[in-house]
Amino acid sequence: MKADSYKKGKEKDPNLPMRKRVQSEIIAWFWVGLAFLLINGTIGQARVIPSGSMENTLLIGDHLIMSRIGYDAGVPFTGWHMRLWRNPKRQQIVIFKPPYNPALPDYVKRVIGLPGETVDIHDGSVWIDGKRLEEPYTLGKTESPDPSASSIKLPYNVPENCYFVMGDNRGNSLDSRYWGCMPRKNLIGTPVMIYMSLDASPGAWDTGEIFQRFLAYANALVHPSSVRWRRLFRLF
């Protein structure tokens, strides 16, 4: 008898005043929204690759799950974020705010030089403190930029709390060779997995192209062959 009374007490009262029901729904959605903000701000986010600077490791239209755990915490839809305790390792792929203009979309590059190291580029390769770096993931020859197009001079001494980053597609990457190192404070996170990959017009993934993205997703439903199925769930 007591158990039946308890269950009835836990059920929603259909005669509850409208004001109370609305208030209950608002509170429930508030907690859902708060959970989303916490996850989005401290655990992970989604990203899409808009350019070919990381080919063939990452292709235009690859959709990534990014982990922020230990690297950065922030408030979604704002510019506020805070550096956490983890630091990236050499040859790790990272996602960060462009140092020369944080208002631009996030960049995705690979960590090459660590703080305190000397980075040089010659003979088609990267050299760290005088030793050649083995890079089986690159596309094209690694070359120094035209001095007139670069703000740095090689050999380059990487400052403290800074990282020398480069795209895997060395002939098509605006990276540390041109604008210098990536400050640690600009780091947001690192990719964990490709959850979707679509072969669509590159313009569909540009910032603000909502209609073009809608068409790309709609085309994938009608033509499943536009999905790069073999790339799905690839881990980093």
PDB file of C-alpha atoms in Angstrom:
ATOM      1  CA  MET A   1       0.000   0.000   0.000  1.00  0.00           C
ATOM      2  CA  LYS A   2       2.803   2.389   0.915  1.00  0.00           C
ATOM      3  CA  ALA A   3       4.663   1.513  -2.291  1.00  0.00           C
ATOM      4  CA  ASP A   4       1.582   2.366  -4.376  1.00  0.00           C
ATOM      5  CA  SER A   5       1.236   5.688  -2.602  1.00  0.00           C
ATOM      6  CA  TYR A   6       4.914   6.486  -3.256  1.00  0.00           C
ATOM      7  CA  LYS A   7       4.586   5.762  -7.008  1.00  0.00           C
ATOM      8  CA  LYS A   8       1.536   7.972  -7.264  1.00  0.00           C
ATOM      9  CA  GLY A   9       3.413  10.754  -5.537  1.00  0.00           C
ATOM     10  CA  LYS A  10       6.274  10.503  -8.071  1.00  0.00           C
ATOM     11  CA  GLU A  11       3.951  10.710 -11.091  1.00  0.00           C
ATOM     12  CA  LYS A  12       3.146  14.084 -12.597  1.00  0.00           C
ATOM     13  CA  ASP A  13      -0.126  15.505 -11.388  1.00  0.00           C
ATOM     14  CA  PRO A  14      -2.314  16.225 -14.457  1.00  0.00           C
ATOM     15  CA  ASN A  15      -4.160  18.832 -12.404  1.00  0.00           C
ATOM     16  CA  LEU A  16      -0.948  20.787 -11.712  1.00  0.00           C
ATOM     17  CA  PRO A  17      -1.425  24.505 -12.545  1.00  0.00           C
ATOM     18  CA  MET A  18      -0.107  25.616 -15.951  1.00  0.00           C
ATOM     19  CA  ARG A  19       2.377  28.002 -14.320  1.00  0.00           C
ATOM     20  CA  LYS A  20       3.918  25.154 -12.304  1.00  0.00           C
ATOM     21  CA  ARG A  21       4.147  22.886 -15.355  1.00  0.00           C
ATOM     22  CA  VAL A  22       5.857  25.592 -17.417  1.00  0.00           C
ATOM     23  CA  GLN A  23       8.244  26.272 -14.559  1.00  0.00           C
ATOM     24  CA  SER A  24       9.073  22.561 -14.299  1.00  0.00           C
ATOM     25  CA  GLU A  25       9.807  22.345 -18.044  1.00  0.00           C
ATOM     26  CA  ILE A  26      12.021  25.447 -17.928  1.00  0.00           C
ATOM     27  CA  ILE A  27      14.067  23.989 -15.073  1.00  0.00           C
ATOM     28  CA  ALA A  28      14.446  20.669 -16.906  1.00  0.00           C
ATOM     29  CA  TRP A  29      15.651  22.375 -20.096  1.00  0.00           C
ATOM     30  CA  PHE A  30      17.970  24.594 -18.071  1.00  0.00           C
ATOM     31  CA  TRP A  31      19.811  21.518 -16.772  1.00  0.00           C
ATOM     32  CA  VAL A  32      19.972  20.045 -20.296  1.00  0.00           C
ATOM     33  CA  GLY A  33      21.460  23.295 -21.601  1.00  0.00           C
ATOM     34  CA  LEU A  34      23.932  23.503 -18.749  1.00  0.00           C
ATOM     35  CA  ALA A  35      25.108  19.934 -19.380  1.00  0.00           C
ATOM     36  CA  PHE A  36      25.598  20.770 -23.085  1.00  0.00           C
ATOM     37  CA  LEU A  37      27.661  23.856 -22.249  1.00  0.00           C
ATOM     38  CA  LEU A  38      29.863  21.924 -19.834  1.00  0.00           C
ATOM     39  CA  ILE A  39      30.499  19.127 -22.341  1.00  0.00           C
ATOM     40  CA  ASN A  40      31.054  21.537 -25.218  1.00  0.00           C
ATOM     41  CA  GLY A  41      33.318  23.770 -23.168  1.00  0.00           C
ATOM     42  CA  THR A  42      35.502  21.228 -21.384  1.00  0.00           C
ATOM     43  CA  ILE A  43      35.248  17.781 -22.985  1.00  0.00           C
ATOM     44  CA  GLY A  44      34.757  17.845 -26.745  1.00  0.00           C
ATOM     45  CA  GLN A  45      33.488  19.617 -29.824  1.00  0.00           C
ATOM     46  CA  ALA A  46      32.884  18.898 -33.500  1.00  0.00           C
ATOM     47  CA  ARG A  47      34.988  20.352 -36.303  1.00  0.00           C
ATOM     48  CA  VAL A  48      34.979  20.087 -40.105  1.00  0.00           C
ATOM     49  CA  ILE A  49      38.063  20.372 -42.339  1.00  0.00           C
ATOM     50  CA  PRO A  50      37.595  23.234 -44.874  1.00  0.00           C
ATOM     51  CA  SER A  51      40.990  23.183 -46.626  1.00  0.00           C
ATOM     52  CA  GLY A  52      43.593  20.811 -48.017  1.00  0.00           C
ATOM     53  CA  SER A  53      46.504  21.889 -45.801  1.00  0.00           C
ATOM     54  CA  MET A  54      46.510  18.561 -43.912  1.00  0.00           C
ATOM     55  CA  GLU A  55      46.133  16.200 -46.901  1.00  0.00           C
ATOM     56  CA  ASN A  56      46.346  13.274 -47.030  1.00  0.00           C
ATOM     57  CA  THR A  57      45.996  12.823 -43.282  1.00  0.00           C
ATOM     58  CA  LEU A  58      42.834  14.930 -43.219  1.00  0.00           C
ATOM     59  CA  LEU A  59      40.690  15.614 -46.287  1.00  0.00           C
ATOM     60  CA  ILE A  60      38.353  18.482 -47.083  1.00  0.00           C
ATOM     61  CA  GLY A  61      34.965  17.441 -45.711  1.00  0.00           C
ATOM     62  CA  ASP A  62      36.303  15.288 -42.865  1.00  0.00           C
ATOM     63  CA  HIS A  63      34.188  15.819 -39.729  1.00  0.00           C
ATOM     64  CA  LEU A  64      36.144  15.470 -36.497  1.00  0.00           C
ATOM     65  CA  ILE A  65      35.416  14.937 -32.839  1.00  0.00           C
ATOM     66  CA  MET A  66      37.878  17.125 -30.936  1.00  0.00           C
ATOM     67  CA  SER A  67      38.955  16.478 -27.348  1.00  0.00           C
ATOM     68  CA  ARG A  68      39.633  19.452 -25.088  1.00  0.00           C
ATOM     69  CA  ILE A  69      40.310  17.333 -22.007  1.00  0.00           C
ATOM     70  CA  GLY A  70      43.401  18.609 -20.238  1.00  0.00           C
ATOM     71  CA  TYR A  71      44.232  21.162 -22.939  1.00  0.00           C
ATOM     72  CA  ASP A  72      41.650  23.921 -22.715  1.00  0.00           C
ATOM     73  CA  ALA A  73      38.366  24.914 -21.101  1.00  0.00           C
ATOM     74  CA  GLY A  74      36.063  27.627 -22.355  1.00  0.00           C
ATOM     75  CA  VAL A  75      32.574  29.004 -22.553  1.00  0.00           C
ATOM     76  CA  PRO A  76      30.889  28.092 -25.883  1.00  0.00           C
ATOM     77  CA  PHE A  77      29.939  30.965 -28.216  1.00  0.00           C
ATOM     78  CA  THR A  78      32.351  33.324 -26.400  1.00  0.00           C
ATOM     79  CA  GLY A  79      36.038  34.131 -26.714  1.00  0.00           C
ATOM     80  CA  TRP A  80      36.754  33.149 -23.110  1.00  0.00           C
ATOM     81  CA  HIS A  81      38.909  30.101 -22.546  1.00  0.00           C
ATOM     82  CA  MET A  82      41.536  28.900 -20.080  1.00  0.00           C
ATOM     83  CA  ARG A  83      44.706  26.872 -20.564  1.00  0.00           C
ATOM     84  CA  LEU A  84      44.818  23.545 -18.711  1.00  0.00           C
ATOM     85  CA  TRP A  85      47.686  21.242 -17.681  1.00  0.00           C
ATOM     86  CA  ARG A  86      48.412  19.114 -20.786  1.00  0.00           C
ATOM     87  CA  ASN A  87      50.894  20.099 -23.499  1.00  0.00           C
ATOM     88  CA  PRO A  88      51.074  18.691 -27.036  1.00  0.00           C
ATOM     89  CA  LYS A  89      53.797  16.293 -28.161  1.00  0.00           C
ATOM     90  CA  ARG A  90      55.875  16.365 -31.313  1.00  0.00           C
ATOM     91  CA  GLN A  91      53.999  15.257 -34.461  1.00  0.00           C
ATOM     92  CA  GLN A  92      50.659  15.433 -32.668  1.00  0.00           C
ATOM     93  CA  ILE A  93      47.793  17.043 -34.618  1.00  0.00           C
ATOM     94  CA  VAL A  94      46.336  20.065 -32.819  1.00  0.00           C
ATOM     95  CA  ILE A  95      43.469  22.520 -33.252  1.00  0.00           C
ATOM     96  CA  PHE A  96      44.078  26.141 -32.297  1.00  0.00           C
ATOM     97  CA  LYS A  97      43.180  29.785 -32.803  1.00  0.00           C
ATOM     98  CA  PRO A  98      45.305  31.429 -35.537  1.00  0.00           C
ATOM     99  CA  PRO A  99      47.877  33.582 -33.674  1.00  0.00           C
ATOM    100  CA  TYR A 100      47.818  36.411 -36.189  1.00  0.00           C
ATOM    101  CA  ASN A 101      44.002  36.675 -36.162  1.00  0.00           C
ATOM    102  CA  PRO A 102      42.054  34.708 -33.494  1.00  0.00           C
ATOM    103  CA  ALA A 103      38.793  35.832 -35.126  1.00  0.00           C
ATOM    104  CA  LEU A 104      39.446  33.485 -38.061  1.00  0.00           C
ATOM    105  CA  PRO A 105      38.169  29.876 -38.026  1.00  0.00           C
ATOM    106  CA  ASP A 106      40.304  27.433 -36.043  1.00  0.00           C
ATOM    107  CA  TYR A 107      43.418  25.968 -37.667  1.00  0.00           C
ATOM    108  CA  VAL A 108      44.412  22.286 -37.746  1.00  0.00           C
ATOM    109  CA  LYS A 109      48.163  21.572 -38.007  1.00  0.00           C
ATOM    110  CA  ARG A 110      50.827  19.185 -36.728  1.00  0.00           C
ATOM    111  CA  VAL A 111      53.286  20.031 -33.951  1.00  0.00           C
ATOM    112  CA  ILE A 112      56.837  19.984 -35.327  1.00  0.00           C
ATOM    113  CA  GLY A 113      59.062  22.043 -33.018  1.00  0.00           C
ATOM    114  CA  LEU A 114      58.805  22.205 -29.224  1.00  0.00           C
ATOM    115  CA  PRO A 115      59.682  25.127 -26.921  1.00  0.00           C
ATOM    116  CA  GLY A 116      63.433  25.784 -26.756  1.00  0.00           C
ATOM    117  CA  GLU A 117      64.256  23.858 -29.943  1.00  0.00           C
ATOM    118  CA  THR A 118      65.790  25.175 -33.150  1.00  0.00           C
ATOM    119  CA  VAL A 119      63.857  24.421 -36.344  1.00  0.00           C
ATOM    120  CA  ASP A 120      65.464  24.610 -39.771  1.00  0.00           C
ATOM    121  CA  ILE A 121      64.317  23.573 -43.252  1.00  0.00           C
ATOM    122  CA  HIS A 122      66.671  22.507 -46.015  1.00  0.00           C
ATOM    123  CA  ASP A 123      67.269  19.629 -48.430  1.00  0.00           C
ATOM    124  CA  GLY A 124      63.495  19.036 -48.578  1.00  0.00           C
ATOM    125  CA  SER A 125      63.194  18.183 -44.876  1.00  0.00           C
ATOM    126  CA  VAL A 126      62.723  19.602 -41.391  1.00  0.00           C
ATOM    127  CA  TRP A 127      65.700  19.603 -39.037  1.00  0.00           C
ATOM    128  CA  ILE A 128      65.314  19.829 -35.245  1.00  0.00           C
ATOM    129  CA  ASP A 129      68.453  20.878 -33.353  1.00  0.00           C
ATOM    130  CA  GLY A 130      70.509  19.681 -36.302  1.00  0.00           C
ATOM    131  CA  LYS A 131      68.807  16.285 -36.672  1.00  0.00           C
ATOM    132  CA  ARG A 132      66.563  15.385 -39.587  1.00  0.00           C
ATOM    133  CA  LEU A 133      62.929  14.712 -38.621  1.00  0.00           C
ATOM    134  CA  GLU A 134      61.336  11.601 -40.102  1.00  0.00           C
ATOM    135  CA  GLU A 135      57.899  12.529 -41.494  1.00  0.00           C
ATOM    136  CA  PRO A 136      56.157   9.698 -43.380  1.00  0.00           C
ATOM    137  CA  TYR A 137      52.825  11.568 -43.309  1.00  0.00           C
ATOM    138  CA  THR A 138      53.780  14.552 -45.507  1.00  0.00           C
ATOM    139  CA  LEU A 139      52.502  15.315 -49.005  1.00  0.00           C
ATOM    140  CA  GLY A 140      55.062  17.044 -51.219  1.00  0.00           C
ATOM    141  CA  LYS A 141      58.536  18.364 -50.491  1.00  0.00           C
ATOM    142  CA  THR A 142      59.121  20.498 -47.409  1.00  0.00           C
ATOM    143  CA  GLU A 143      60.562  23.816 -48.494  1.00  0.00           C
ATOM    144  CA  SER A 144      61.410  27.121 -46.852  1.00  0.00           C
ATOM    145  CA  PRO A 145      59.056  29.983 -47.717  1.00  0.00           C
ATOM    146  CA  ASP A 146      60.039  32.964 -49.812  1.00  0.00           C
ATOM    147  CA  PRO A 147      61.603  35.434 -47.326  1.00  0.00           C
ATOM    148  CA  SER A 148      59.357  38.190 -48.671  1.00  0.00           C
ATOM    149  CA  ALA A 149      56.261  36.156 -47.697  1.00  0.00           C
ATOM    150  CA  SER A 150      57.449  35.128 -44.226  1.00  0.00           C
ATOM    151  CA  SER A 151      57.618  36.991 -40.921  1.00  0.00           C
ATOM    152  CA  ILE A 152      60.304  34.652 -39.502  1.00  0.00           C
ATOM    153  CA  LYS A 153      63.888  33.795 -40.307  1.00  0.00           C
ATOM    154  CA  LEU A 154      65.261  30.268 -40.426  1.00  0.00           C
ATOM    155  CA  PRO A 155      66.830  28.666 -38.440  1.00  0.00           C
ATOM    156  CA  TYR A 156      64.073  29.526 -35.984  1.00  0.00           C
ATOM    157  CA  ASN A 157      64.401  29.270 -32.198  1.00  0.00           C
ATOM    158  CA  VAL A 158      61.014  28.287 -30.745  1.00  0.00           C
ATOM    159  CA  PRO A 159      60.204  30.516 -27.737  1.00  0.00           C
ATOM    160  CA  GLU A 160      58.929  29.208 -24.416  1.00  0.00           C
ATOM    161  CA  ASN A 161      55.215  28.383 -24.295  1.00  0.00           C
ATOM    162  CA  CYS A 162      55.161  28.250 -28.080  1.00  0.00           C
ATOM    163  CA  TYR A 163      55.108  25.520 -30.763  1.00  0.00           C
ATOM    164  CA  PHE A 164      56.239  25.361 -34.383  1.00  0.00           C
ATOM    165  CA  VAL A 165      53.361  23.823 -36.362  1.00  0.00           C
ATOM    166  CA  MET A 166      53.023  22.802 -40.015  1.00  0.00           C
ATOM    167  CA  GLY A 167      50.434  21.292 -42.316  1.00  0.00           C
ATOM    168  CA  ASP A 168      51.081  17.839 -43.778  1.00  0.00           C
ATOM    169  CA  ASN A 169      50.463  19.168 -47.299  1.00  0.00           C
ATOM    170  CA  ARG A 170      53.673  21.160 -47.329  1.00  0.00           C
ATOM    171  CA  GLY A 171      53.054  22.922 -50.624  1.00  0.00           C
ATOM    172  CA  ASN A 172      49.607  24.172 -49.572  1.00  0.00           C
ATOM    173  CA  SER A 173      49.780  25.175 -45.915  1.00  0.00           C
ATOM    174  CA  LEU A 174      49.879  28.588 -44.256  1.00  0.00           C
ATOM    175  CA  ASP A 175      51.736  27.643 -41.081  1.00  0.00           C
ATOM    176  CA  SER A 176      54.600  28.539 -38.741  1.00  0.00           C
ATOM    177  CA  ARG A 177      56.949  28.936 -41.701  1.00  0.00           C
ATOM    178  CA  TYR A 178      55.055  32.138 -42.502  1.00  0.00           C
ATOM    179  CA  TRP A 179      53.635  33.594 -39.269  1.00  0.00           C
ATOM    180  CA  GLY A 180      55.817  32.106 -36.528  1.00  0.00           C
ATOM    181  CA  CYS A 181      55.006  29.861 -33.591  1.00  0.00           C
ATOM    182  CA  MET A 182      51.651  28.909 -32.091  1.00  0.00           C
ATOM    183  CA  PRO A 183      51.348  30.242 -28.516  1.00  0.00           C
ATOM    184  CA  ARG A 184      50.291  27.542 -26.047  1.00  0.00           C
ATOM    185  CA  LYS A 185      47.389  29.747 -24.946  1.00  0.00           C
ATOM    186  CA  ASN A 186      45.881  29.456 -28.446  1.00  0.00           C
ATOM    187  CA  LEU A 187      45.638  25.662 -28.295  1.00  0.00           C
ATOM    188  CA  ILE A 188      42.074  24.325 -28.028  1.00  0.00           C
ATOM    189  CA  GLY A 189      42.406  20.573 -28.347  1.00  0.00           C
ATOM    190  CA  THR A 190      43.329  17.598 -30.468  1.00  0.00           C
ATOM    191  CA  PRO A 191      41.255  15.467 -32.900  1.00  0.00           C
ATOM    192  CA  VAL A 192      40.141  12.064 -31.641  1.00  0.00           C
ATOM    193  CA  MET A 193      38.085  10.546 -34.434  1.00  0.00           C
ATOM    194  CA  ILE A 194      36.592  11.136 -37.897  1.00  0.00           C
ATOM    195  CA  TYR A 195      32.851  10.584 -37.487  1.00  0.00           C
ATOM    196  CA  MET A 196      31.821  11.660 -41.003  1.00  0.00           C
ATOM    197  CA  SER A 197      33.582  12.397 -44.282  1.00  0.00           C
ATOM    198  CA  LEU A 198      31.824  13.836 -47.324  1.00  0.00           C
ATOM    199  CA  ASP A 199      33.157  14.346 -50.839  1.00  0.00           C
ATOM    200  CA  ALA A 200      31.446  17.636 -51.655  1.00  0.00           C
ATOM    201  CA  SER A 201      32.243  21.072 -53.016  1.00  0.00           C
ATOM    202  CA  PRO A 202      35.040  22.591 -50.866  1.00  0.00           C
ATOM    203  CA  GLY A 203      33.013  25.793 -50.561  1.00  0.00           C
ATOM    204  CA  ALA A 204      30.356  23.931 -48.557  1.00  0.00           C
ATOM    205  CA  TRP A 205      32.645  23.894 -45.518  1.00  0.00           C
ATOM    206  CA  ASP A 206      33.521  27.592 -45.513  1.00  0.00           C
ATOM    207  CA  THR A 207      32.302  29.632 -42.557  1.00  0.00           C
ATOM    208  CA  GLY A 208      28.754  30.905 -43.044  1.00  0.00           C
ATOM    209  CA  GLU A 209      27.892  28.649 -45.999  1.00  0.00           C
ATOM    210  CA  ILE A 210      24.873  27.117 -44.243  1.00  0.00           C
ATOM    211  CA  PHE A 211      22.850  26.505 -47.420  1.00  0.00           C
ATOM    212  CA  GLN A 212      25.792  24.847 -49.179  1.00  0.00           C
ATOM    213  CA  ARG A 213      26.320  22.562 -46.186  1.00  0.00           C
ATOM    214  CA  PHE A 214      22.655  21.637 -46.177  1.00  0.00           C
ATOM    215  CA  LEU A 215      22.932  20.666 -49.843  1.00  0.00           C
ATOM    216  CA  ALA A 216      26.044  18.585 -49.105  1.00  0.00           C
ATOM    217  CA  TYR A 217      24.269  16.650 -46.353  1.00  0.00           C
ATOM    218  CA  ALA A 218      21.121  16.255 -48.450  1.00  0.00           C
ATOM    219  CA  ASN A 219      23.193  14.950 -51.368  1.00  0.00           C
ATOM    220  CA  ALA A 220      24.785  12.363 -49.048  1.00  0.00           C
ATOM    221  CA  LEU A 221      21.315  11.042 -48.207  1.00  0.00           C
ATOM    222  CA  VAL A 222      20.362  10.757 -51.877  1.00  0.00           C
ATOM    223  CA  HIS A 223      23.801   9.611 -53.078  1.00  0.00           C
ATOM    224  CA  PRO A 224      25.497   7.588 -50.306  1.00  0.00           C
ATOM    225  CA  SER A 225      28.543   7.178 -52.545  1.00  0.00           C
ATOM    226  CA  SER A 226      29.518  10.759 -51.640  1.00  0.00           C
ATOM    227  CA  VAL A 227      30.295   9.494 -48.127  1.00  0.00           C
ATOM    228  CA  ARG A 228      33.898   8.335 -47.735  1.00  0.00           C
ATOM    229  CA  TRP A 229      32.870   5.255 -45.776  1.00  0.00           C
ATOM    230  CA  ARG A 230      36.399   3.954 -45.246  1.00  0.00           C
ATOM    231  CA  ARG A 231      37.383   7.092 -43.361  1.00  0.00           C
ATOM    232  CA  LEU A 232      34.578   6.856 -40.817  1.00  0.00           C
ATOM    233  CA  PHE A 233      35.574   6.176 -37.197  1.00  0.00           C
ATOM    234  CA  ARG A 234      39.290   6.561 -37.954  1.00  0.00           C
ATOM    235  CA  LEU A 235      41.087   7.294 -34.681  1.00  0.00           C
ATOM    236  CA  PHE A 236      44.090   9.568 -34.036  1.00  0.00           C
TER     237      PHE A 236
END
